[in-house]
Amino acid sequence: MSLLEDVADGMAKRAAELAIRMDDENLERRVADEIGASSPTLQEAFQTAMRIRKAEARGHALLDKYEKGENIPKAAISSQPQEGAH
């Protein structure tokens, strides 16, 4: 990864963990706004890293359901976030 990607992903990981621990839905936006004031490039990389981390969490949640043998209706598998996956 590049320095930009490393920095953005490190901040995204920390922000995601802290947002969950603090139950703060606005943390991601606040961090992105603060970063963007100095570096729009880093802001975009951070937001991309956050989207990737959220998608990864949703993917793992779905795989966990499959692994547990849960019945997952075919209609629930789409580009839309799955219920209960955060």
PDB file of C-alpha atoms in Angstrom:
ATOM      1  CA  MET A   1       0.000   0.000   0.000  1.00  0.00           C
ATOM      2  CA  SER A   2       0.994   3.599  -0.437  1.00  0.00           C
ATOM      3  CA  LEU A   3       1.557   5.960   2.455  1.00  0.00           C
ATOM      4  CA  LEU A   4      -1.837   7.542   1.715  1.00  0.00           C
ATOM      5  CA  GLU A   5      -3.624   4.174   1.863  1.00  0.00           C
ATOM      6  CA  ASP A   6      -1.744   3.123   4.997  1.00  0.00           C
ATOM      7  CA  VAL A   7      -2.629   6.335   6.835  1.00  0.00           C
ATOM      8  CA  ALA A   8      -6.256   6.320   5.655  1.00  0.00           C
ATOM      9  CA  ASP A   9      -6.785   2.662   6.542  1.00  0.00           C
ATOM     10  CA  GLY A  10      -5.162   3.049   9.952  1.00  0.00           C
ATOM     11  CA  MET A  11      -7.455   5.960  10.748  1.00  0.00           C
ATOM     12  CA  ALA A  12     -10.475   4.102   9.349  1.00  0.00           C
ATOM     13  CA  LYS A  13      -9.749   1.076  11.530  1.00  0.00           C
ATOM     14  CA  ARG A  14      -9.372   3.259  14.610  1.00  0.00           C
ATOM     15  CA  ALA A  15     -12.482   5.315  13.775  1.00  0.00           C
ATOM     16  CA  ALA A  16     -14.602   2.212  13.132  1.00  0.00           C
ATOM     17  CA  GLU A  17     -13.557   0.612  16.418  1.00  0.00           C
ATOM     18  CA  LEU A  18     -14.095   3.823  18.355  1.00  0.00           C
ATOM     19  CA  ALA A  19     -17.477   4.515  16.732  1.00  0.00           C
ATOM     20  CA  ILE A  20     -18.685   1.081  17.820  1.00  0.00           C
ATOM     21  CA  ARG A  21     -17.240   1.394  21.323  1.00  0.00           C
ATOM     22  CA  MET A  22     -18.636   4.917  21.793  1.00  0.00           C
ATOM     23  CA  ASP A  23     -21.892   4.183  19.914  1.00  0.00           C
ATOM     24  CA  ASP A  24     -21.303   7.332  17.861  1.00  0.00           C
ATOM     25  CA  GLU A  25     -22.809   7.225  14.362  1.00  0.00           C
ATOM     26  CA  ASN A  26     -21.408  10.675  13.560  1.00  0.00           C
ATOM     27  CA  LEU A  27     -17.750   9.935  14.291  1.00  0.00           C
ATOM     28  CA  GLU A  28     -16.907   8.890  10.731  1.00  0.00           C
ATOM     29  CA  ARG A  29     -18.362  12.102   9.252  1.00  0.00           C
ATOM     30  CA  ARG A  30     -16.683  14.287  11.864  1.00  0.00           C
ATOM     31  CA  VAL A  31     -13.282  12.705  11.226  1.00  0.00           C
ATOM     32  CA  ALA A  32     -13.758  12.979   7.442  1.00  0.00           C
ATOM     33  CA  ASP A  33     -14.687  16.658   7.764  1.00  0.00           C
ATOM     34  CA  GLU A  34     -11.659  17.368   9.948  1.00  0.00           C
ATOM     35  CA  ILE A  35      -9.303  15.568   7.559  1.00  0.00           C
ATOM     36  CA  GLY A  36     -10.866  17.283   4.536  1.00  0.00           C
ATOM     37  CA  ALA A  37     -10.100  20.704   5.952  1.00  0.00           C
ATOM     38  CA  SER A  38      -6.402  19.959   5.441  1.00  0.00           C
ATOM     39  CA  SER A  39      -6.309  17.227   2.816  1.00  0.00           C
ATOM     40  CA  PRO A  40      -9.213  16.362   0.523  1.00  0.00           C
ATOM     41  CA  THR A  41      -7.061  13.547  -0.864  1.00  0.00           C
ATOM     42  CA  LEU A  42      -6.695  11.913   2.554  1.00  0.00           C
ATOM     43  CA  GLN A  43     -10.379  12.544   3.245  1.00  0.00           C
ATOM     44  CA  GLU A  44     -11.412  10.573   0.153  1.00  0.00           C
ATOM     45  CA  ALA A  45      -8.982   7.759   0.959  1.00  0.00           C
ATOM     46  CA  PHE A  46     -10.338   7.612   4.540  1.00  0.00           C
ATOM     47  CA  GLN A  47     -13.931   7.477   3.307  1.00  0.00           C
ATOM     48  CA  THR A  48     -13.009   4.720   0.858  1.00  0.00           C
ATOM     49  CA  ALA A  49     -11.278   2.755   3.614  1.00  0.00           C
ATOM     50  CA  MET A  50     -14.370   3.139   5.814  1.00  0.00           C
ATOM     51  CA  ARG A  51     -16.628   1.840   3.023  1.00  0.00           C
ATOM     52  CA  ILE A  52     -14.318  -1.135   2.507  1.00  0.00           C
ATOM     53  CA  ARG A  53     -14.281  -1.932   6.238  1.00  0.00           C
ATOM     54  CA  LYS A  54     -18.090  -1.688   6.450  1.00  0.00           C
ATOM     55  CA  ALA A  55     -18.506  -3.927   3.410  1.00  0.00           C
ATOM     56  CA  GLU A  56     -16.071  -6.418   4.894  1.00  0.00           C
ATOM     57  CA  ALA A  57     -18.073  -6.486   8.155  1.00  0.00           C
ATOM     58  CA  ARG A  58     -21.313  -7.097   6.237  1.00  0.00           C
ATOM     59  CA  GLY A  59     -19.652  -9.857   4.231  1.00  0.00           C
ATOM     60  CA  HIS A  60     -18.354 -11.564   7.373  1.00  0.00           C
ATOM     61  CA  ALA A  61     -21.799 -11.280   9.007  1.00  0.00           C
ATOM     62  CA  LEU A  62     -23.394 -13.012   6.019  1.00  0.00           C
ATOM     63  CA  LEU A  63     -20.706 -15.711   5.961  1.00  0.00           C
ATOM     64  CA  ASP A  64     -21.263 -16.252   9.703  1.00  0.00           C
ATOM     65  CA  LYS A  65     -24.965 -16.856   9.018  1.00  0.00           C
ATOM     66  CA  TYR A  66     -24.117 -19.385   6.326  1.00  0.00           C
ATOM     67  CA  GLU A  67     -21.604 -21.090   8.575  1.00  0.00           C
ATOM     68  CA  LYS A  68     -24.215 -21.414  11.334  1.00  0.00           C
ATOM     69  CA  GLY A  69     -26.580 -23.009   8.833  1.00  0.00           C
ATOM     70  CA  GLU A  70     -29.102 -20.208   9.049  1.00  0.00           C
ATOM     71  CA  ASN A  71     -31.708 -20.107   6.335  1.00  0.00           C
ATOM     72  CA  ILE A  72     -30.972 -16.990   4.320  1.00  0.00           C
ATOM     73  CA  PRO A  73     -33.655 -16.100   1.790  1.00  0.00           C
ATOM     74  CA  LYS A  74     -32.245 -15.553  -1.671  1.00  0.00           C
ATOM     75  CA  ALA A  75     -33.874 -12.116  -1.855  1.00  0.00           C
ATOM     76  CA  ALA A  76     -31.793 -11.010   1.144  1.00  0.00           C
ATOM     77  CA  ILE A  77     -28.618 -11.465  -0.865  1.00  0.00           C
ATOM     78  CA  SER A  78     -28.242  -8.239  -2.809  1.00  0.00           C
ATOM     79  CA  SER A  79     -26.261  -5.056  -3.011  1.00  0.00           C
ATOM     80  CA  GLN A  80     -28.326  -3.726  -0.105  1.00  0.00           C
ATOM     81  CA  PRO A  81     -26.939  -3.941   3.440  1.00  0.00           C
ATOM     82  CA  GLN A  82     -28.204  -6.987   5.283  1.00  0.00           C
ATOM     83  CA  GLU A  83     -30.390  -6.460   8.333  1.00  0.00           C
ATOM     84  CA  GLY A  84     -28.334  -6.490  11.526  1.00  0.00           C
ATOM     85  CA  ALA A  85     -24.976  -6.224   9.739  1.00  0.00           C
ATOM     86  CA  HIS A  86     -23.081  -3.123  10.822  1.00  0.00           C
TER      87      HIS A  86
END
